[in-house]
Short mmCIF file of C-alpha atoms in Angstrom, two decimals:
data_model
loop_
_atom_site.label_atom_id
_atom_site.label_comp_id
_atom_site.label_asym_id
_atom_site.label_seq_id
_atom_site.Cartn_x
_atom_site.Cartn_y
_atom_site.Cartn_z
CA MET A 4 -88.64 -45.29 19.17
CA LYS A 5 -92.20 -43.74 18.11
CA LYS A 6 -91.30 -40.19 18.25
CA ARG A 7 -88.65 -40.74 16.48
CA LEU A 8 -90.84 -42.00 13.80
CA LEU A 9 -93.19 -39.06 14.77
CA SER A 10 -90.39 -36.15 14.79
CA PHE A 11 -88.56 -38.10 11.20
CA PHE A 12 -92.49 -37.50 9.44
CA PHE A 13 -93.16 -33.94 10.44
CA PHE A 14 -89.55 -32.94 9.09
CA LEU A 15 -91.00 -34.54 5.99
CA SER A 16 -94.56 -33.27 6.00
CA PHE A 17 -93.03 -29.35 7.13
CA PHE A 18 -89.93 -29.43 4.36
CA SER A 19 -90.82 -31.67 1.38
CA PRO A 20 -93.12 -29.37 0.06
CA ILE A 21 -90.09 -26.56 0.79
CA LEU A 22 -87.89 -28.95 -0.90
CA ARG A 23 -90.16 -29.53 -3.67
CA ALA A 24 -90.49 -26.02 -4.57
CA GLN A 25 -87.21 -25.43 -4.40
CA SER A 26 -86.42 -28.05 -6.79
CA THR A 27 -89.43 -26.58 -9.10
CA LYS A 28 -88.08 -22.96 -9.04
CA LEU A 29 -84.17 -24.35 -10.11
CA ASP A 30 -85.42 -26.64 -12.83
CA SER A 31 -86.79 -23.32 -14.11
CA LEU A 32 -83.82 -21.79 -13.94
CA LEU A 33 -81.71 -23.96 -14.91
CA PRO A 34 -83.16 -28.00 -16.24
CA ILE A 35 -79.78 -29.03 -16.58
CA ARG A 36 -77.04 -28.82 -13.05
CA GLY A 37 -74.37 -31.44 -14.38
CA PHE A 38 -71.16 -32.77 -13.13
CA CYS A 39 -69.12 -34.28 -15.48
CA ILE A 40 -66.02 -36.76 -14.46
CA GLY A 41 -64.07 -40.35 -14.73
CA ALA A 42 -65.87 -43.26 -14.41
CA PRO A 43 -64.33 -44.22 -10.58
CA GLN A 44 -61.85 -47.04 -10.87
CA SER A 45 -63.81 -50.05 -8.98
CA LYS A 46 -61.79 -49.67 -5.31
CA GLN A 47 -63.31 -45.74 -5.62
CA VAL A 48 -67.41 -46.64 -6.20
CA ASP A 49 -68.32 -46.72 -2.66
CA ALA A 50 -66.46 -43.82 -1.66
CA PHE A 51 -68.11 -42.02 -4.88
CA VAL A 52 -71.80 -43.61 -4.51
CA LYS A 53 -70.95 -41.58 -1.09
CA PHE A 54 -70.54 -38.39 -3.28
CA ILE A 55 -73.30 -38.79 -4.91
CA ASN A 56 -75.33 -39.20 -2.11
CA GLU A 57 -73.69 -36.83 -0.28
CA GLU A 58 -72.35 -33.79 -2.47
CA LEU A 59 -74.19 -33.99 -5.54
CA ALA A 60 -77.60 -34.89 -4.25
CA PRO A 61 -77.08 -31.48 -1.65
CA ARG A 62 -76.66 -29.62 -4.70
CA GLN A 63 -79.44 -30.50 -6.48
CA VAL A 64 -77.14 -32.07 -9.40
CA ASN A 65 -79.52 -33.50 -11.79
CA THR A 66 -77.71 -34.58 -14.39
CA LEU A 67 -73.74 -36.87 -14.19
CA ILE A 68 -71.31 -38.32 -17.11
CA LEU A 69 -69.01 -40.75 -16.49
CA ARG A 70 -66.77 -40.90 -18.23
CA VAL A 71 -65.88 -44.72 -19.29
CA ASP A 72 -65.02 -45.05 -22.51
CA PHE A 73 -62.56 -48.49 -21.44
CA ASN A 74 -63.46 -49.29 -17.56
CA TYR A 75 -66.08 -51.43 -18.13
CA GLN A 76 -65.81 -55.21 -17.97
CA PHE A 77 -67.54 -55.50 -21.54
CA ASP A 78 -69.55 -58.59 -22.79
CA SER A 79 -69.29 -57.58 -26.48
CA HIS A 80 -65.70 -57.29 -26.46
CA PRO A 81 -63.99 -57.95 -23.66
CA GLU A 82 -60.38 -57.69 -25.97
CA LEU A 83 -61.36 -54.69 -25.27
CA ARG A 84 -61.99 -53.80 -21.47
CA ASP A 85 -58.88 -52.01 -19.14
CA SER A 86 -57.20 -54.37 -17.23
CA ILE A 87 -58.63 -53.32 -14.02
CA ALA A 88 -62.77 -52.50 -14.67
CA LEU A 89 -65.53 -51.68 -13.25
CA SER A 90 -67.58 -54.51 -12.99
CA ARG A 91 -72.17 -54.89 -14.26
CA ARG A 92 -72.56 -54.81 -9.84
CA GLU A 93 -70.62 -51.64 -9.56
CA VAL A 94 -72.35 -49.80 -12.10
CA LYS A 95 -75.74 -51.10 -10.57
CA LYS A 96 -73.57 -49.25 -7.42
CA LEU A 97 -73.90 -45.68 -9.22
CA VAL A 98 -76.92 -46.34 -10.94
CA VAL A 99 -78.95 -47.22 -8.04
CA ALA A 100 -77.19 -44.26 -5.67
CA CYS A 101 -78.26 -40.99 -9.00
CA ARG A 102 -81.61 -43.23 -9.21
CA LYS A 103 -82.42 -42.31 -5.70
CA ASN A 104 -81.33 -39.12 -5.84
CA ASN A 105 -82.90 -38.41 -8.97
CA ILE A 106 -80.08 -37.71 -11.28
CA GLN A 107 -80.03 -38.68 -14.62
CA ILE A 108 -76.62 -40.86 -15.25
CA ILE A 109 -75.29 -40.70 -18.35
CA PRO A 110 -72.03 -42.88 -19.60
CA GLN A 111 -69.16 -41.65 -22.07
CA ILE A 112 -67.44 -43.45 -24.61
CA ASN A 113 -64.64 -41.33 -26.60
CA LEU A 114 -66.17 -41.51 -30.02
CA LEU A 115 -63.79 -40.50 -33.67
CA GLY A 116 -60.89 -38.49 -31.77
CA HIS A 117 -59.40 -39.08 -28.43
CA GLN A 118 -57.77 -42.50 -29.50
CA SER A 119 -54.95 -41.93 -27.62
CA TRP A 120 -52.79 -40.04 -25.31
CA ALA A 121 -49.55 -38.37 -25.34
CA THR A 122 -47.22 -41.60 -25.83
CA THR A 123 -49.98 -44.08 -25.06
CA THR A 124 -51.99 -45.57 -27.63
CA TYR A 125 -55.68 -46.36 -26.24
CA ASN A 126 -58.08 -49.68 -26.60
CA LEU A 127 -59.70 -49.34 -29.65
CA LEU A 128 -56.36 -48.24 -31.95
CA ARG A 129 -54.06 -50.79 -30.13
CA VAL A 130 -56.62 -53.90 -30.70
CA TYR A 131 -57.84 -52.32 -34.10
CA PRO A 132 -55.40 -50.81 -35.66
CA GLU A 133 -56.28 -50.87 -39.08
CA PHE A 134 -59.12 -48.81 -37.71
CA ASP A 135 -56.45 -46.00 -37.95
CA GLU A 136 -56.94 -42.69 -39.71
CA THR A 137 -53.02 -42.06 -39.83
CA PRO A 138 -51.39 -45.18 -38.87
CA HIS A 139 -48.00 -43.74 -41.16
CA VAL A 140 -47.91 -41.55 -37.52
CA LYS A 141 -46.35 -43.12 -35.59
CA MET A 142 -46.64 -43.10 -31.40
CA PRO A 143 -43.48 -41.56 -29.94
CA GLU A 144 -41.13 -42.23 -27.56
CA LYS A 145 -41.23 -38.56 -25.58
CA TYR A 146 -44.28 -36.39 -26.76
CA VAL A 147 -44.29 -32.95 -27.59
CA TRP A 148 -46.64 -30.89 -28.59
CA PRO A 149 -46.09 -28.94 -31.18
CA ASN A 150 -44.92 -31.66 -32.95
CA ALA A 151 -43.71 -32.14 -37.04
CA ASP A 152 -46.66 -35.27 -36.70
CA GLY A 153 -49.43 -32.26 -35.84
CA LEU A 154 -49.91 -34.96 -32.76
CA TYR A 155 -51.99 -34.34 -30.53
CA CYS A 156 -54.35 -37.54 -29.97
CA LYS A 157 -55.53 -40.06 -32.41
CA SER A 158 -58.55 -40.56 -34.51
CA TYR A 159 -60.49 -43.57 -35.54
CA CYS A 160 -61.51 -43.43 -39.90
CA PRO A 161 -65.46 -42.68 -39.66
CA LEU A 162 -65.01 -44.36 -43.25
CA HIS A 163 -63.94 -48.10 -42.57
CA PRO A 164 -65.87 -51.00 -43.52
CA GLY A 165 -65.61 -52.85 -39.54
CA VAL A 166 -65.21 -50.08 -37.06
CA HIS A 167 -69.02 -48.57 -36.42
CA LYS A 168 -70.09 -52.45 -35.70
CA VAL A 169 -67.10 -52.75 -32.34
CA VAL A 170 -67.85 -49.26 -31.21
CA PHE A 171 -71.71 -49.63 -31.68
CA ASP A 172 -71.47 -52.53 -30.20
CA LEU A 173 -70.19 -50.68 -26.53
CA VAL A 174 -72.05 -47.67 -26.99
CA ASP A 175 -75.57 -50.04 -26.69
CA GLU A 176 -74.09 -51.80 -24.16
CA ILE A 177 -73.04 -49.34 -21.92
CA CYS A 178 -76.16 -47.75 -22.18
CA ASP A 179 -78.22 -50.89 -21.32
CA VAL A 180 -76.24 -51.37 -18.45
CA PHE A 181 -75.68 -47.34 -16.94
CA GLU A 182 -79.67 -48.25 -17.34
CA SER A 183 -79.27 -44.12 -19.55
CA ASN A 184 -81.53 -42.97 -21.92
CA ALA A 185 -78.94 -40.47 -23.52
CA PHE A 186 -75.19 -41.52 -24.10
CA HIS A 187 -72.05 -38.96 -25.00
CA ALA A 188 -69.88 -39.41 -27.80
CA GLY A 189 -66.95 -37.42 -26.75
CA MET A 190 -66.17 -35.79 -30.61
CA ASP A 191 -63.96 -33.53 -29.35
CA GLU A 192 -59.85 -31.91 -30.42
CA VAL A 193 -60.54 -34.43 -33.78
CA PHE A 194 -57.53 -32.78 -35.07
CA TYR A 195 -56.94 -35.68 -37.42
CA ILE A 196 -60.12 -36.34 -39.92
CA GLY A 197 -60.06 -36.28 -43.66
CA ASP A 198 -55.78 -37.67 -43.26
CA ASP A 199 -54.38 -36.88 -46.89
CA LYS A 200 -52.96 -39.97 -46.86
CA CYS A 201 -56.17 -42.18 -45.70
CA PRO A 202 -57.59 -44.33 -48.94
CA ARG A 203 -61.31 -43.47 -47.25
CA CYS A 204 -60.93 -40.29 -46.39
CA SER A 205 -59.19 -38.14 -48.80
CA GLY A 206 -60.63 -35.49 -50.40
CA ARG A 207 -62.79 -35.39 -48.87
CA ASN A 208 -64.47 -32.39 -47.28
CA LYS A 209 -63.19 -32.42 -43.52
CA ALA A 210 -66.72 -31.22 -42.30
CA GLU A 211 -69.05 -33.63 -44.00
CA LEU A 212 -66.79 -36.41 -42.88
CA PHE A 213 -67.16 -34.61 -38.89
CA ALA A 214 -70.98 -34.36 -39.36
CA GLY A 215 -71.23 -37.54 -40.68
CA GLU A 216 -69.65 -39.37 -38.65
CA VAL A 217 -72.13 -37.09 -35.27
CA ASN A 218 -75.22 -38.40 -37.60
CA ALA A 219 -74.29 -41.80 -37.78
CA ILE A 220 -74.07 -41.83 -34.18
CA ARG A 221 -77.51 -39.93 -33.22
CA ASN A 222 -78.99 -42.44 -35.72
CA HIS A 223 -77.91 -45.54 -34.07
CA LEU A 224 -78.69 -44.14 -30.85
CA ALA A 225 -82.25 -42.80 -32.20
CA LEU A 226 -83.29 -46.91 -32.94
CA LYS A 227 -83.34 -47.33 -28.55
CA ASP A 228 -85.09 -43.64 -28.17
CA ARG A 229 -81.87 -42.63 -27.04
CA LYS A 230 -80.59 -39.05 -27.45
CA LEU A 231 -76.33 -38.37 -28.32
CA TRP A 232 -74.39 -35.45 -26.47
CA ILE A 233 -70.89 -34.00 -27.82
CA TRP A 234 -68.83 -31.39 -27.28
CA GLY A 235 -68.94 -28.17 -28.77
CA ASP A 236 -65.41 -26.93 -30.11
CA ARG A 237 -65.04 -28.00 -33.63
CA LEU A 238 -68.09 -26.68 -34.55
CA ILE A 239 -66.71 -23.74 -33.63
CA ASP A 240 -64.95 -21.07 -36.48
CA GLY A 241 -61.80 -21.17 -34.13
CA LYS A 242 -60.18 -18.48 -37.22
CA THR A 243 -63.42 -15.64 -37.19
CA THR A 244 -63.98 -15.96 -33.52
CA GLY A 245 -59.97 -16.31 -32.31
CA LEU A 246 -61.12 -19.15 -30.52
CA GLY A 247 -58.34 -20.56 -31.70
CA GLU A 248 -57.87 -24.68 -32.84
CA TRP A 249 -58.06 -26.38 -28.72
CA GLU A 250 -62.05 -24.30 -28.33
CA ALA A 251 -62.81 -24.59 -31.82
CA SER A 252 -61.80 -25.30 -35.16
CA MET A 253 -59.39 -24.37 -37.23
CA ASN A 254 -59.01 -27.47 -39.88
CA ASN A 255 -63.23 -26.51 -40.68
CA THR A 256 -65.36 -29.39 -38.99
CA HIS A 257 -67.22 -25.87 -37.39
CA GLN A 258 -69.14 -26.59 -41.20
CA ALA A 259 -70.73 -29.41 -39.48
CA VAL A 260 -73.05 -27.44 -37.57
CA ASP A 261 -75.70 -26.45 -40.21
CA LEU A 262 -75.31 -30.59 -41.00
CA ILE A 263 -75.71 -32.11 -38.02
CA ALA A 264 -79.32 -33.28 -36.74
CA LYS A 265 -80.91 -30.74 -33.82
CA ASP A 266 -82.14 -33.00 -31.72
CA VAL A 267 -78.25 -33.67 -30.78
CA VAL A 268 -77.42 -31.73 -27.25
CA ILE A 269 -74.12 -29.33 -27.39
CA CYS A 270 -72.01 -29.41 -24.40
CA ASP A 271 -70.09 -25.30 -24.59
CA TRP A 272 -66.74 -25.64 -22.84
CA HIS A 273 -64.65 -22.34 -22.71
CA TYR A 274 -62.64 -22.19 -19.55
CA GLU A 275 -60.18 -19.21 -19.92
CA ARG A 276 -63.09 -16.73 -20.37
CA PRO A 277 -66.93 -16.66 -20.11
CA ASP A 278 -67.41 -16.61 -24.12
CA GLN A 279 -71.01 -16.73 -25.14
CA THR A 280 -70.80 -19.02 -27.50
CA ALA A 281 -74.56 -20.98 -26.38
CA VAL A 282 -75.79 -18.39 -28.24
CA TYR A 283 -74.88 -19.52 -31.19
CA PHE A 284 -75.43 -22.91 -31.52
CA ALA A 285 -79.08 -21.55 -29.59
CA MET A 286 -79.47 -19.86 -32.06
CA LYS A 287 -78.74 -23.30 -35.11
CA GLY A 288 -81.48 -24.70 -32.95
CA PHE A 289 -79.00 -26.68 -30.40
CA ASN A 290 -80.35 -27.30 -26.74
CA VAL A 291 -76.98 -25.65 -25.18
CA ILE A 292 -75.23 -26.49 -21.64
CA THR A 293 -71.74 -23.97 -20.49
CA CYS A 294 -69.25 -26.00 -19.06
CA PRO A 295 -66.59 -23.98 -16.69
CA TRP A 296 -63.57 -26.04 -15.90
CA ARG A 297 -61.22 -24.42 -12.83
CA LYS A 298 -61.85 -21.13 -12.61
CA PRO A 299 -64.78 -19.73 -10.30
CA LYS A 300 -64.84 -16.35 -11.37
CA ILE A 301 -65.41 -18.03 -14.64
CA ALA A 302 -67.72 -20.41 -13.92
CA VAL A 303 -69.89 -17.88 -12.47
CA ALA A 304 -69.23 -15.42 -14.56
CA GLN A 305 -71.05 -18.51 -16.90
CA THR A 306 -73.84 -19.25 -14.69
CA HIS A 307 -75.20 -15.50 -14.92
CA ASP A 308 -74.83 -15.58 -18.62
CA MET A 309 -76.85 -18.82 -18.28
CA LEU A 310 -79.67 -17.79 -15.95
CA LYS A 311 -80.08 -13.98 -18.29
CA PHE A 312 -80.61 -16.58 -21.68
CA ARG A 313 -82.74 -17.93 -20.32
CA THR A 314 -84.73 -14.57 -18.90
CA THR A 315 -83.92 -12.33 -21.99
CA ALA A 316 -84.57 -14.88 -24.22
CA THR A 317 -87.94 -15.12 -27.10
CA LYS A 318 -89.97 -18.19 -26.94
CA GLU A 319 -88.40 -20.19 -28.96
CA MET A 320 -85.13 -19.90 -28.12
CA LYS A 321 -85.36 -20.34 -24.23
CA PRO A 322 -86.26 -23.98 -23.75
CA ARG A 323 -82.36 -24.61 -25.71
CA PHE A 324 -80.87 -22.86 -23.33
CA PHE A 325 -80.42 -26.29 -20.66
CA GLY A 326 -77.70 -25.24 -17.75
CA MET A 327 -74.87 -25.15 -16.07
CA MET A 328 -72.07 -28.39 -16.16
CA GLN A 329 -69.06 -28.92 -14.38
CA THR A 330 -66.75 -30.69 -16.16
CA VAL A 331 -63.20 -32.57 -14.21
CA TRP A 332 -60.41 -34.08 -16.03
CA SER A 333 -58.60 -35.93 -13.38
CA PRO A 334 -59.47 -39.65 -12.28
CA ALA A 335 -62.22 -39.51 -10.12
CA GLY A 336 -60.23 -40.80 -7.06
CA SER A 337 -57.67 -37.46 -7.18
CA PHE A 338 -61.01 -35.46 -7.52
CA LEU A 339 -62.36 -36.70 -4.27
CA ASP A 340 -58.84 -36.24 -2.69
CA GLU A 341 -58.84 -32.49 -4.15
CA PHE A 342 -62.24 -32.21 -2.49
CA TYR A 343 -62.47 -33.32 0.47
CA GLY A 344 -58.41 -31.89 1.64
CA ILE A 345 -56.29 -35.03 1.38
CA LYS A 346 -54.14 -33.76 -0.68
CA VAL A 347 -54.06 -30.16 -2.04
CA ASN A 348 -52.38 -28.61 -4.87
CA GLU A 349 -51.26 -24.92 -2.98
CA LYS A 350 -49.54 -24.00 -6.36
CA ALA A 351 -52.92 -24.00 -8.10
CA GLY A 352 -54.27 -21.30 -5.61
CA GLU A 353 -58.03 -20.90 -5.30
CA ASN A 354 -58.27 -22.03 -9.46
CA THR A 355 -59.18 -26.32 -9.18
CA PRO A 356 -62.42 -27.95 -10.51
CA SER A 357 -63.14 -28.91 -7.15
CA ASN A 358 -63.84 -24.96 -5.73
CA CYS A 359 -64.95 -23.95 -9.29
CA PHE A 360 -67.88 -27.73 -8.41
CA LYS A 361 -68.63 -25.30 -5.34
CA THR A 362 -68.32 -22.24 -6.66
CA MET A 363 -70.35 -22.59 -9.25
CA TYR A 364 -73.21 -24.81 -7.26
CA GLU A 365 -73.09 -21.97 -4.42
CA GLU A 366 -74.26 -19.28 -6.94
CA ILE A 367 -76.65 -21.35 -8.38
CA LYS A 368 -77.89 -21.36 -4.69
CA LYS A 369 -77.62 -18.18 -3.99
CA VAL A 370 -79.77 -17.11 -7.21
CA SER A 371 -82.45 -19.64 -6.41
CA GLN A 372 -83.27 -18.69 -3.66
#
């Protein structure tokens, strides 16, 4: 036993300075090295903790965004809980694992948009239908896109007098239980905003409505010294850039980029091409993170672009290029099955989120050596 302990302490004394130096270099190259995924279900928590310890930590991932939404046993609004939701004890397992590995954990609840999907209305508008921006648009029995109503996902009305009391209760509680100094509000793919039939929003400037909601969330978080993170697509002009209605805005919300607080962190996602809009956000004064999804070659190109931006930018711009974050849009359980080879999508070939994640972090490791 004594020999084993001596060997262990020798290992620490020899390798710890190397690991610290490597981490310091990485922090300089890419301050944010992130991973974003849906929060695991209760039965998957232990497997996800193992993934944190054995996969995220060795790759020196330092930021984990968990899309929680209603997958938590909220005390403030138990009526909004999913039927199977994470307990406080289960969340603390995730928090402890991240703290042990020096990973910042940031919870996400989709705000404003993404209040429905396909034929399903999510909990907020199901329980509080009065918050619906477009109550006249009925959920279809069979969802198709495009459709006559322009329905992609429902939004809540940002001007409804009761919506923020409920939403901010959820935000405060989820940040408290995750012990987080930041919160991700989503805010992506908002197609319904300032609807002509809304008694509160009709005729109002859509950019001002969007910016007003971003700033309202940001200001609420600031009361407890927390930072707001959002996806950046609604702040890009889809027509001028040619990026279209998914990765950018075609309903004029892009003008909100000049109306929101500059300390909002922008997660800039592009999945089919390595579009260099990170420069645009940095020039507007925002800290920005580039986010790939499933195409390894795109992720590698984006990583080198981010490194180039940090190397060649002015001293004013350099700190705004925050780093890289892998995004995963399948549930945590499905991703883990894919990652560990339990279920393989042969049709996808190399273009899978797990392969993209592995390839991007292999490239980050390579450039940091």
